[in-house]
Short mmCIF file of C-alpha atoms in Angstrom, two decimals:
data_model
loop_
_atom_site.label_atom_id
_atom_site.label_comp_id
_atom_site.label_asym_id
_atom_site.label_seq_id
_atom_site.Cartn_x
_atom_site.Cartn_y
_atom_site.Cartn_z
CA MET A 1 52.11 28.77 -89.78
CA VAL A 2 48.86 27.79 -89.86
CA SER A 3 50.84 24.19 -89.47
CA HIS A 4 53.11 25.71 -86.49
CA LYS A 5 49.56 27.21 -85.09
CA GLY A 6 47.46 23.73 -85.03
CA HIS A 7 50.79 22.08 -83.14
CA LEU A 8 50.68 24.79 -80.54
CA LYS A 9 46.91 24.78 -79.64
CA LYS A 10 48.27 21.07 -79.69
CA ILE A 11 50.31 20.85 -76.88
CA SER A 12 47.80 23.28 -74.95
CA TRP A 13 45.36 21.25 -74.85
CA LEU A 14 47.74 18.51 -73.90
CA MET A 15 48.78 20.46 -70.61
CA ILE A 16 45.32 21.27 -70.07
CA GLY A 17 44.07 18.27 -69.70
CA VAL A 18 47.43 17.38 -67.38
CA LEU A 19 46.65 20.19 -64.98
CA LEU A 20 42.54 18.91 -65.49
CA THR A 21 43.90 14.94 -64.30
CA THR A 22 46.75 16.66 -61.46
CA HIS A 23 43.98 18.15 -59.77
CA ALA A 24 41.35 15.54 -60.13
CA VAL A 25 43.56 12.71 -58.38
CA LYS A 26 44.01 15.62 -55.64
CA THR A 27 40.82 15.87 -55.26
CA PHE A 28 39.72 13.11 -55.07
CA ASN A 29 42.32 11.81 -52.81
CA ARG A 30 41.33 14.83 -50.16
CA ASN A 31 38.63 13.32 -50.18
CA TRP A 32 39.70 10.45 -48.13
CA ASP A 33 41.15 12.92 -45.65
CA TRP A 34 37.82 14.06 -44.77
CA GLU A 35 36.37 10.81 -44.54
CA SER A 36 36.95 11.25 -40.41
CA GLU A 37 38.14 13.26 -38.42
CA TYR A 38 40.68 10.99 -37.20
CA THR A 39 42.32 11.96 -40.66
CA LEU A 40 41.41 14.88 -41.27
CA PHE A 41 43.30 16.00 -38.63
CA THR A 42 45.94 13.60 -38.94
CA SER A 43 46.99 14.61 -43.16
CA ALA A 44 47.29 19.01 -41.52
CA LEU A 45 49.68 17.33 -39.64
CA LYS A 46 51.27 16.36 -42.26
CA VAL A 47 51.63 20.25 -43.85
CA ASN A 48 52.80 21.20 -39.56
CA LYS A 49 54.05 19.26 -37.01
CA ASN A 50 54.44 21.66 -34.60
CA ASN A 51 50.99 22.48 -32.88
CA ALA A 52 49.95 21.00 -30.38
CA LYS A 53 46.16 21.50 -31.44
CA LEU A 54 46.26 19.39 -34.30
CA TRP A 55 47.95 16.37 -31.95
CA ASN A 56 45.66 17.17 -28.96
CA ASN A 57 42.53 16.51 -31.70
CA VAL A 58 44.49 13.16 -33.13
CA GLY A 59 44.48 12.26 -30.09
CA HIS A 60 40.20 13.08 -29.83
CA ALA A 61 39.95 11.09 -32.31
CA LEU A 62 40.77 8.02 -31.19
CA GLU A 63 40.06 8.33 -27.47
CA ASN A 64 36.39 8.25 -28.89
CA GLN A 65 37.35 5.27 -30.60
CA ASN A 66 37.89 4.04 -26.23
CA ASN A 67 41.37 4.12 -28.27
CA TYR A 68 43.81 4.99 -25.26
CA ALA A 69 46.75 3.32 -25.73
CA MET A 70 47.86 4.94 -29.09
CA ALA A 71 45.26 8.95 -28.03
CA LEU A 72 47.57 8.55 -25.12
CA ARG A 73 51.19 8.58 -27.86
CA TYR A 74 49.63 11.94 -29.25
CA PHE A 75 48.11 13.70 -26.54
CA LEU A 76 52.55 13.59 -24.87
CA GLN A 77 53.04 14.81 -28.98
CA ALA A 78 50.65 17.72 -27.62
CA THR A 79 52.80 18.48 -24.21
CA ARG A 80 56.48 18.47 -26.52
CA VAL A 81 54.80 20.82 -28.84
CA GLN A 82 53.10 23.19 -26.45
CA PRO A 83 54.72 22.46 -22.64
CA ASP A 84 52.44 24.76 -21.58
CA ASP A 85 49.26 23.92 -22.75
CA ILE A 86 47.20 23.09 -19.68
CA GLY A 87 44.93 20.67 -21.52
CA ALA A 88 47.58 18.37 -23.53
CA HIS A 89 48.30 17.89 -19.68
CA MET A 90 45.03 17.05 -18.30
CA ASN A 91 44.27 14.88 -21.90
CA VAL A 92 47.06 12.75 -21.12
CA GLY A 93 46.27 12.38 -16.99
CA ARG A 94 42.93 12.00 -18.38
CA THR A 95 43.76 9.10 -20.66
CA TYR A 96 46.68 7.10 -17.96
CA LYS A 97 42.88 7.35 -16.27
CA ASN A 98 41.35 5.68 -19.03
CA LEU A 99 44.26 3.47 -19.29
CA ASN A 100 43.96 2.44 -15.03
CA LYS A 101 47.46 4.08 -14.01
CA SER A 102 46.54 6.20 -11.39
CA LYS A 103 50.33 7.56 -10.58
CA GLN A 104 51.12 9.12 -13.57
CA ALA A 105 46.97 10.53 -14.02
CA GLU A 106 47.96 12.44 -10.84
CA GLU A 107 51.57 13.00 -12.35
CA ALA A 108 49.99 14.77 -15.73
CA TYR A 109 47.40 16.83 -13.48
CA LEU A 110 49.58 17.80 -10.79
CA VAL A 111 51.83 19.33 -13.86
CA ALA A 112 48.47 20.59 -15.50
CA LYS A 113 47.91 21.84 -11.61
CA SER A 114 50.70 24.20 -12.12
CA LEU A 115 50.63 25.89 -15.29
CA MET A 116 47.16 27.80 -13.57
CA PRO A 117 48.21 30.77 -11.68
CA GLN A 118 48.64 30.65 -8.88
CA VAL A 119 45.90 31.58 -6.14
CA ILE A 120 46.74 33.45 -3.04
CA PRO A 121 44.61 33.35 0.13
CA GLY A 122 43.02 36.65 1.02
CA LYS A 123 42.86 37.77 -2.40
CA LYS A 124 40.06 38.19 -4.51
CA TYR A 125 41.06 36.30 -7.52
CA ALA A 126 40.98 37.96 -10.71
CA THR A 127 42.63 36.80 -13.63
CA ARG A 128 39.61 35.04 -16.55
CA VAL A 129 40.19 31.54 -16.83
CA ALA A 130 39.93 29.08 -19.14
CA PRO A 131 36.20 27.01 -18.08
CA ASN A 132 37.57 23.84 -19.39
CA HIS A 133 40.87 24.57 -17.38
CA LEU A 134 39.11 24.67 -14.01
CA ASN A 135 38.40 21.12 -14.24
CA VAL A 136 42.32 20.53 -13.47
CA TYR A 137 40.71 20.36 -10.17
CA ILE A 138 37.55 18.77 -10.29
CA ASN A 139 39.73 15.81 -12.25
CA LEU A 140 42.48 15.32 -9.37
CA ALA A 141 40.43 15.20 -6.55
CA ASN A 142 37.78 12.93 -8.24
CA LEU A 143 41.01 10.97 -9.03
CA ILE A 144 42.36 11.35 -5.34
CA ARG A 145 39.38 11.25 -3.05
CA ALA A 146 39.90 7.79 -4.60
CA ASN A 147 42.19 7.07 -1.44
CA ASP A 148 40.11 7.52 2.55
CA SER A 149 43.52 8.84 3.25
CA ARG A 150 43.91 11.15 0.88
CA LEU A 151 39.72 12.91 1.72
CA GLU A 152 40.57 16.33 2.71
CA GLU A 153 43.27 16.66 0.02
CA ALA A 154 40.77 16.47 -2.51
CA ASP A 155 37.80 19.20 -0.94
CA GLN A 156 41.22 21.54 -0.41
CA LEU A 157 41.19 20.43 -4.91
CA TYR A 158 37.11 21.46 -4.04
CA ARG A 159 37.27 25.05 -2.93
CA GLN A 160 40.27 25.48 -4.76
CA ALA A 161 38.34 25.59 -7.82
CA ILE A 162 35.69 27.21 -6.28
CA SER A 163 37.09 30.59 -4.93
CA MET A 164 39.49 31.21 -8.93
CA ARG A 165 34.78 30.64 -10.16
CA PRO A 166 32.70 30.85 -7.42
CA ASP A 167 29.69 30.04 -10.21
CA PHE A 168 31.88 26.82 -10.44
CA LYS A 169 29.17 24.80 -10.68
CA GLN A 170 30.46 21.36 -11.34
CA ALA A 171 32.80 22.16 -8.45
CA TYR A 172 29.43 22.29 -5.76
CA ILE A 173 28.56 19.31 -6.50
CA SER A 174 31.54 17.05 -7.02
CA ARG A 175 32.01 18.64 -3.42
CA GLY A 176 28.35 18.20 -1.38
CA GLU A 177 28.99 14.63 -3.47
CA LEU A 178 33.07 14.21 -1.64
CA LEU A 179 31.77 15.73 1.87
CA LEU A 180 28.33 13.83 2.39
CA LYS A 181 30.94 10.78 1.98
CA MET A 182 33.27 12.14 4.63
CA ASN A 183 30.04 12.63 6.30
CA LYS A 184 29.87 16.57 6.86
CA LEU A 185 26.53 16.48 6.28
CA THR A 186 25.36 19.53 7.16
CA GLU A 187 27.84 21.40 4.41
CA ALA A 188 26.91 19.04 1.58
CA ARG A 189 23.81 19.92 2.29
CA ASP A 190 25.63 23.98 2.02
CA ALA A 191 27.22 22.33 -1.16
CA TYR A 192 24.06 21.42 -2.50
CA LEU A 193 21.73 24.08 -2.05
CA ARG A 194 25.03 26.89 -3.52
CA ALA A 195 24.80 24.73 -6.84
CA LEU A 196 20.98 25.04 -7.16
CA GLU A 197 20.95 28.48 -6.38
CA LEU A 198 23.15 28.60 -10.00
CA ASP A 199 21.33 25.71 -11.31
CA GLY A 200 17.78 25.52 -9.63
CA THR A 201 16.22 23.82 -13.22
CA ASN A 202 18.47 20.87 -12.62
CA ALA A 203 16.76 18.14 -10.94
CA ASP A 204 19.91 15.91 -10.95
CA LEU A 205 20.61 18.18 -8.17
CA TRP A 206 17.17 18.77 -6.64
CA TYR A 207 17.80 14.70 -6.48
CA ASN A 208 21.14 14.87 -4.25
CA LEU A 209 20.07 17.35 -1.86
CA ALA A 210 17.37 14.80 -1.39
CA ILE A 211 19.67 11.90 -0.76
CA VAL A 212 21.90 14.64 1.75
CA ASN A 213 18.20 14.59 3.75
CA ILE A 214 18.32 11.00 4.73
CA GLU A 215 21.13 11.32 6.08
CA MET A 216 20.23 13.52 8.32
CA LYS A 217 17.50 11.75 9.20
CA ASP A 218 14.82 14.74 7.26
CA PRO A 219 12.47 11.83 5.70
CA SER A 220 10.30 14.54 5.00
CA GLU A 221 12.25 17.58 3.34
CA ALA A 222 13.88 14.65 1.27
CA LEU A 223 10.88 13.36 -0.17
CA LYS A 224 9.77 17.62 -0.47
CA ASN A 225 13.70 17.00 -3.10
CA PHE A 226 12.99 13.82 -5.27
CA ASN A 227 9.58 15.85 -6.21
CA HIS A 228 11.88 19.06 -7.16
CA ALA A 229 13.54 16.69 -9.06
CA LEU A 230 9.81 15.01 -10.75
CA GLU A 231 8.36 18.17 -11.70
CA LEU A 232 11.72 18.95 -13.65
CA ASN A 233 11.91 15.83 -14.67
CA PRO A 234 8.49 13.46 -13.84
CA ARG A 235 10.39 10.00 -15.78
CA HIS A 236 13.69 10.21 -13.07
CA LYS A 237 14.71 7.18 -12.93
CA LEU A 238 16.48 7.12 -9.69
CA ALA A 239 13.87 10.06 -7.31
CA LEU A 240 11.43 7.74 -8.52
CA PHE A 241 12.84 4.72 -7.58
CA ASN A 242 14.14 6.99 -4.43
CA SER A 243 11.32 8.17 -3.27
CA ALA A 244 8.59 5.25 -3.81
CA LEU A 245 11.14 3.36 -1.38
CA LEU A 246 10.90 6.12 0.42
CA MET A 247 7.04 6.46 1.18
CA GLN A 248 7.37 2.43 1.01
CA GLU A 249 9.06 2.64 4.06
CA SER A 250 7.61 5.45 5.99
CA GLY A 251 5.06 2.60 6.92
CA GLU A 252 1.60 5.06 6.44
CA PRO A 253 -0.97 3.41 3.99
CA LYS A 254 -2.24 7.12 2.26
CA PHE A 255 1.38 6.79 0.39
CA TRP A 256 1.28 3.28 -0.61
CA PRO A 257 -0.89 4.80 -3.79
CA GLU A 258 1.69 6.81 -5.32
CA ALA A 259 4.15 4.83 -4.22
CA ASN A 260 3.25 1.96 -6.43
CA HIS A 261 2.17 4.30 -9.13
CA ARG A 262 6.59 5.88 -9.70
CA PHE A 263 7.49 2.06 -9.01
CA LEU A 264 5.21 1.33 -12.13
CA THR A 265 6.47 4.24 -13.73
CA TYR A 266 9.93 3.51 -12.78
CA VAL A 267 10.06 -0.24 -14.00
CA GLU A 268 8.54 1.34 -17.12
CA GLU A 269 11.85 3.42 -16.86
CA GLU A 270 13.82 -0.43 -16.24
CA PRO A 271 11.94 -2.79 -17.54
CA ASP A 272 15.08 -5.15 -16.72
CA ASP A 273 16.04 -4.88 -13.44
CA ALA A 274 14.34 -6.24 -10.72
CA ASN A 275 14.81 -3.58 -8.11
CA GLY A 276 11.22 -2.09 -9.16
CA TYR A 277 9.49 -5.59 -9.14
CA PHE A 278 10.96 -6.89 -6.20
CA ASN A 279 9.94 -3.65 -4.32
CA LEU A 280 6.62 -3.25 -5.67
CA GLY A 281 5.77 -7.45 -4.50
CA MET A 282 6.98 -5.77 -1.33
CA LEU A 283 4.28 -2.37 -1.37
CA ALA A 284 1.44 -5.45 -1.89
CA MET A 285 2.67 -7.54 0.58
CA ASP A 286 1.94 -4.48 3.13
CA ALA A 287 -1.59 -3.83 1.53
CA ASN A 288 -2.47 -7.97 1.87
CA GLU A 289 -2.08 -8.10 -1.71
CA ASN A 290 -1.02 -11.04 -2.53
CA ALA A 291 -1.75 -12.32 -5.66
CA ALA A 292 0.27 -9.29 -7.18
CA ALA A 293 2.74 -9.69 -4.70
CA GLU A 294 3.32 -13.13 -5.45
CA HIS A 295 3.19 -11.59 -9.43
CA TRP A 296 5.94 -9.58 -8.95
CA MET A 297 8.66 -11.32 -6.66
CA ARG A 298 7.91 -13.48 -9.62
CA LYS A 299 9.28 -11.70 -11.71
CA ALA A 300 12.14 -10.21 -9.78
CA ILE A 301 13.17 -13.81 -9.34
CA GLY A 302 12.78 -14.33 -13.63
CA LEU A 303 15.38 -11.08 -14.36
CA GLN A 304 18.12 -11.73 -11.30
CA ALA A 305 18.45 -15.98 -10.54
CA GLY A 306 19.13 -15.66 -6.93
CA PHE A 307 17.32 -13.28 -6.20
CA ARG A 308 17.86 -13.59 -2.38
CA SER A 309 14.93 -11.02 -0.50
CA ALA A 310 12.72 -11.88 -2.94
CA LEU A 311 12.86 -15.80 -2.87
CA PHE A 312 12.65 -15.17 1.24
CA ASN A 313 9.92 -12.97 0.62
CA LEU A 314 7.78 -15.43 -1.68
CA ALA A 315 8.20 -18.06 0.15
CA LEU A 316 7.27 -16.13 3.58
CA LEU A 317 4.62 -15.16 1.85
CA TYR A 318 2.99 -18.73 0.73
CA SER A 319 3.94 -19.87 4.25
CA GLN A 320 1.49 -16.45 5.50
CA SER A 321 -1.42 -18.25 3.17
CA LYS A 322 -0.79 -21.43 4.48
CA ARG A 323 0.71 -22.42 1.02
CA GLU A 324 3.63 -24.68 2.91
CA VAL A 325 3.88 -27.08 -0.14
CA ASP A 326 4.66 -24.38 -2.80
CA ALA A 327 6.42 -22.30 -0.22
CA LEU A 328 9.32 -25.40 0.13
CA PRO A 329 10.65 -24.97 -3.52
CA VAL A 330 11.14 -21.20 -3.63
CA LEU A 331 13.48 -21.84 0.18
CA ASP A 332 16.45 -24.16 -2.02
CA GLU A 333 16.15 -21.82 -4.42
CA LEU A 334 16.83 -19.16 -2.05
CA LEU A 335 19.42 -22.03 -0.44
CA ARG A 336 20.77 -23.59 -3.07
CA HIS A 337 21.89 -19.84 -3.87
CA HIS A 338 22.50 -18.66 -0.11
CA PRO A 339 22.62 -21.98 1.67
CA GLU A 340 24.20 -20.30 4.39
CA HIS A 341 20.51 -17.54 4.66
CA ILE A 342 19.28 -18.15 8.46
CA LYS A 343 16.78 -16.88 8.03
CA GLY A 344 16.06 -18.94 4.68
CA LEU A 345 16.62 -22.22 6.53
CA ILE A 346 15.00 -21.96 9.69
CA LEU A 347 10.84 -20.89 8.53
CA LYS A 348 12.47 -24.23 5.58
CA GLY A 349 12.54 -26.36 8.77
CA ASP A 350 9.97 -25.23 10.92
CA ILE A 351 7.40 -25.87 7.58
CA LEU A 352 9.30 -29.57 8.12
CA MET A 353 8.89 -29.76 10.85
CA ASN A 354 4.99 -28.50 11.85
CA HIS A 355 3.73 -29.16 8.50
CA LYS A 356 5.73 -31.83 6.21
CA LYS A 357 6.46 -33.97 9.98
CA ASP A 358 9.85 -34.45 8.20
CA THR A 359 11.78 -34.56 11.76
CA ARG A 360 14.80 -35.59 10.10
CA GLY A 361 15.30 -32.28 7.16
CA ALA A 362 14.00 -30.13 9.62
CA LYS A 363 16.92 -31.13 11.98
CA ALA A 364 19.84 -30.84 8.72
CA CYS A 365 18.31 -26.88 8.72
CA PHE A 366 18.88 -26.27 12.18
CA GLU A 367 22.37 -28.01 12.77
CA ARG A 368 22.75 -26.54 9.49
CA ILE A 369 22.47 -22.44 11.73
CA VAL A 370 23.99 -23.55 14.58
CA GLN A 371 27.33 -25.15 12.54
CA MET A 372 27.53 -21.42 11.00
CA ASP A 373 26.40 -19.88 14.90
CA PRO A 374 26.67 -21.22 17.31
CA THR A 375 25.42 -18.62 19.03
CA ASN A 376 22.27 -18.21 16.69
CA VAL A 377 19.54 -18.87 20.10
CA GLN A 378 16.50 -19.18 17.98
CA GLY A 379 17.99 -21.77 15.92
CA LYS A 380 19.49 -24.33 18.83
CA HIS A 381 16.53 -23.59 20.91
CA ASN A 382 13.67 -25.05 17.29
CA LEU A 383 16.53 -27.27 18.14
CA CYS A 384 15.98 -28.77 20.52
CA VAL A 385 13.00 -28.73 20.13
CA VAL A 386 14.11 -31.92 17.37
CA TYR A 387 16.07 -33.69 20.18
CA PHE A 388 13.02 -33.25 21.66
CA GLU A 389 10.54 -34.64 18.50
CA GLU A 390 12.54 -37.70 18.01
CA ARG A 391 11.98 -38.50 22.38
CA ASP A 392 16.01 -37.81 23.02
CA LEU A 393 15.19 -35.72 26.48
CA PRO A 394 18.78 -35.84 27.46
CA ARG A 395 19.88 -34.39 24.68
CA ALA A 396 17.01 -32.31 24.42
CA GLU A 397 17.94 -31.14 28.78
CA ARG A 398 21.61 -30.73 27.33
CA CYS A 399 21.21 -29.24 24.75
CA LEU A 400 18.17 -26.45 26.28
CA GLU A 401 20.78 -26.54 29.40
CA GLU A 402 22.78 -25.04 26.37
CA THR A 403 21.16 -22.90 25.01
CA LEU A 404 20.20 -21.62 28.05
CA ALA A 405 23.27 -20.09 28.86
CA LEU A 406 23.89 -18.49 25.91
CA ALA A 407 20.40 -16.75 26.23
CA PRO A 408 20.45 -16.72 30.26
CA ASN A 409 16.98 -13.86 30.33
CA GLU A 410 15.20 -16.13 27.73
CA GLU A 411 12.09 -16.60 29.70
CA TYR A 412 10.62 -19.12 27.70
CA VAL A 413 14.49 -21.41 27.04
CA ARG A 414 14.46 -21.51 30.98
CA ARG A 415 11.16 -22.26 30.79
CA HIS A 416 11.17 -25.50 28.56
CA LEU A 417 14.43 -27.02 30.21
CA ASN A 418 12.06 -27.02 33.23
CA ILE A 419 8.94 -28.57 31.71
CA VAL A 420 12.41 -31.19 30.00
CA ARG A 421 13.53 -31.92 33.90
CA SER A 422 9.88 -32.13 35.18
CA LYS A 423 8.70 -34.72 32.02
CA MET A 424 11.98 -36.91 33.05
CA ALA A 425 11.67 -37.19 36.83
CA ALA A 426 8.20 -38.61 36.16
CA MET A 427 9.70 -41.28 33.35
CA SER A 428 12.46 -42.24 35.90
CA ALA A 429 10.58 -42.74 38.62
CA ALA A 430 7.73 -45.23 36.14
CA GLY A 431 10.76 -46.61 35.45
CA GLU A 432 9.92 -45.90 32.22
CA PRO A 433 13.20 -45.45 29.19
CA LEU A 434 13.84 -41.55 29.46
CA SER A 435 14.09 -42.16 25.11
CA ASN A 436 10.54 -43.73 24.66
CA GLU A 437 8.12 -40.65 24.85
CA GLY A 438 6.83 -37.57 24.68
CA ALA A 439 4.69 -35.41 22.89
CA GLY A 440 5.15 -32.27 20.56
CA LEU A 441 7.27 -29.64 20.79
CA SER A 442 6.44 -26.74 18.21
CA PRO A 443 10.07 -25.29 17.16
CA ARG A 444 8.25 -22.28 16.92
CA GLU A 445 7.66 -21.80 20.18
CA GLU A 446 10.00 -18.61 21.67
CA LYS A 447 9.38 -15.68 24.22
CA PRO A 448 6.70 -13.74 23.61
CA GLN A 449 6.94 -10.22 24.70
CA GLU A 450 8.84 -10.42 22.29
CA ALA A 451 7.73 -12.53 19.03
CA THR A 452 8.44 -11.03 15.91
CA GLU A 453 11.80 -9.35 17.04
CA GLU A 454 13.03 -12.78 17.92
CA ILE A 455 10.79 -14.86 14.77
CA ALA A 456 12.80 -14.13 11.88
CA VAL A 457 10.30 -15.95 9.80
CA GLY A 458 7.47 -14.23 10.34
CA LYS A 459 8.50 -11.19 9.40
CA LYS A 460 9.47 -9.26 5.88
CA GLU A 461 12.67 -8.55 4.36
CA GLY A 462 14.96 -6.37 2.99
CA ARG A 463 13.34 -3.54 0.63
CA GLY A 464 16.32 -2.02 -1.44
CA ALA A 465 18.44 -3.31 -3.99
CA ASP A 466 18.93 -6.53 -3.41
CA ALA A 467 22.00 -6.42 -6.24
CA VAL A 468 25.13 -5.09 -3.85
CA GLY A 469 26.22 -7.34 -2.87
CA LYS A 470 25.71 -8.64 1.13
CA SER A 471 26.56 -12.25 1.48
CA THR A 472 24.48 -12.83 5.06
CA GLY A 473 21.98 -11.74 7.25
CA GLU A 474 19.34 -8.87 6.89
CA GLU A 475 19.59 -6.62 3.96
CA LYS A 476 20.54 -2.83 4.75
CA ASN A 477 17.71 -0.80 2.54
CA VAL A 478 20.71 0.46 -0.32
CA ARG A 479 18.85 3.75 -2.43
CA LYS A 480 20.12 3.93 -5.48
CA SER A 481 22.65 7.03 -6.65
CA SER A 482 23.09 9.72 -9.54
CA VAL A 483 26.02 9.83 -11.74
CA GLU A 484 23.52 11.45 -14.51
CA GLY A 485 24.09 15.54 -16.04
CA LEU A 486 27.06 15.92 -13.78
CA ARG A 487 29.98 16.12 -15.58
CA GLY A 488 31.84 18.93 -15.96
CA GLY A 489 32.58 21.48 -19.50
CA GLY A 490 34.81 21.45 -22.31
CA ALA A 491 36.77 18.77 -24.09
CA ASP A 492 38.43 17.47 -20.70
CA GLN A 493 34.88 16.71 -18.95
CA THR A 494 35.63 15.47 -15.32
CA GLU A 495 34.41 12.13 -14.39
CA PRO A 496 31.41 11.45 -13.00
CA PHE A 497 30.38 11.35 -9.24
CA ASP A 498 29.60 8.46 -8.01
CA SER A 499 27.21 8.44 -5.04
CA THR A 500 27.63 4.94 -4.28
CA GLN A 501 27.38 5.29 -0.66
CA ALA A 502 24.11 7.50 -0.24
CA GLY A 503 21.47 6.90 1.65
CA LYS A 504 21.96 3.36 4.27
CA ARG A 505 18.42 4.23 6.32
CA THR A 506 16.14 2.99 10.01
CA LYS A 507 12.70 1.87 9.26
CA GLY A 508 9.73 2.06 12.10
CA LYS A 509 6.13 -0.05 12.72
CA SER A 510 3.46 1.50 11.29
CA THR A 511 -0.31 0.77 13.18
CA LYS A 512 -0.08 -1.89 11.02
CA GLU A 513 2.92 -3.76 12.42
CA ILE A 514 2.09 -3.65 15.20
CA LYS A 515 -1.06 -4.88 15.03
CA ASP A 516 1.05 -7.44 13.00
CA ILE A 517 2.94 -7.62 16.44
CA GLU A 518 0.55 -8.36 19.07
CA GLU A 519 -1.66 -11.22 17.31
CA LYS A 520 2.24 -12.68 16.80
CA ARG A 521 2.21 -11.95 20.73
CA ALA A 522 -0.99 -13.86 21.48
CA ALA A 523 -0.14 -16.70 18.62
CA ALA A 524 2.79 -17.27 21.18
CA LEU A 525 1.87 -17.51 24.10
CA LYS A 526 -1.77 -20.21 23.27
CA ARG A 527 1.04 -22.02 21.54
CA LEU A 528 3.13 -21.34 24.82
CA GLU A 529 0.55 -23.09 27.50
CA GLU A 530 -0.60 -25.90 24.68
CA ILE A 531 2.71 -27.36 24.93
CA GLU A 532 3.06 -26.15 28.65
CA ARG A 533 -0.51 -28.48 29.16
CA ILE A 534 0.68 -31.64 26.95
CA LEU A 535 4.40 -31.59 28.82
CA SER A 536 3.19 -30.63 32.11
CA GLY A 537 1.06 -34.24 31.47
CA ASP A 538 -2.90 -32.13 31.63
#
């Protein structure tokens, strides 16, 4: 009997051991299921394959790993398991968009939209809708507005979202940006003001309202709203950059110290952005702080090889500082990256002609300009000057005739032509060959009444972001635009709204610039008098 009881005891202990071992193995294996979201949700799918939420969760886990192709499979399966799941269709649309399949993305968003309660015009909307589901209107509108012919359609979607939920801040933000693109500035301003009523502490909203003010040619209101943004977020990078740019462009020296401070703060936040240093250099040039200007321009060029405006303005700085020899290698670098930069060619030709006495090099510069743009009066006139310097009076005469045909109202061209003809007549009467003698014209002779308008080398170039892809000519200022903090809520976020078209601007002349113009006009008049005296043989 005792032996029998001992046998049962051994069996009991053995069963307990097996049970503990089995559970330990199960616990160990279960721990692997908790390794990540993906393993956790896939393990749950093994138990319940008819739960659309689980299929969506696995898709989100893969999406977070940027594995969009695999995520799409799970999102599609979620729509099969639960065809009326609005979020699942939105996930499909977003994933197709990430895969650059716009047509399929639009189809998925339209399915999601069809599952939404329909708005009846004229009736107040009362049904409660999940906020993240409303993002289907935002996502679909953001997708189709890439096509300029569908902007009105996109606007209609934003308005539908607003009619369903009047406090839907993201809809006002996205609609404001679209209206700005459509040049409906008053409506864009009103959309941002409505968004600010819902969230007055959002620095990005104040920033975007300022961009609308700039488009509406209201710089004082723009600056006020930039300042609101900076009060809320003193290191708001875009507000720092664009408000400083606005103050710089005002031409008012009283704004320069604060503009300088904001650009310095901006480069602390964005130390690798060459545009910040470039604008610091432009401010220093405005203030005649040449050493600082050179430092900042060099910094910008070091960060962005071939920075067109920085290279040109550095060369211009050297030229204006009587450092023409230093300007030449900078111009060579500029023209290596931008061989069709007309103002760079004019400045280089001027330095070669007047300071290096390199007529051949100057001629190559001016010929290049005329080759690129046969109607360029300044380049053509300066080429005529080279012919005169080469003592080829007949060719200089023909060249000036062609220049006068291009610009019949330019009195200085007509006067130079008459001088050359008088010189030729005098030499012919004396029996002298027309290609033997001649005195020098300066290649920088321009119409004195419009000196700074005609002499490109007498003007600074570009004050905005240089890396905007313009190929030739004078850069326009392009404001940096906000893509920060403007996303929808929920799992199905809206894409960040794009303000890339924000802020072309015009620039008035400051008192200092007007003074510079008058000085250049006086200098041009003096040069003309000297040339005419030489050519007339006085």
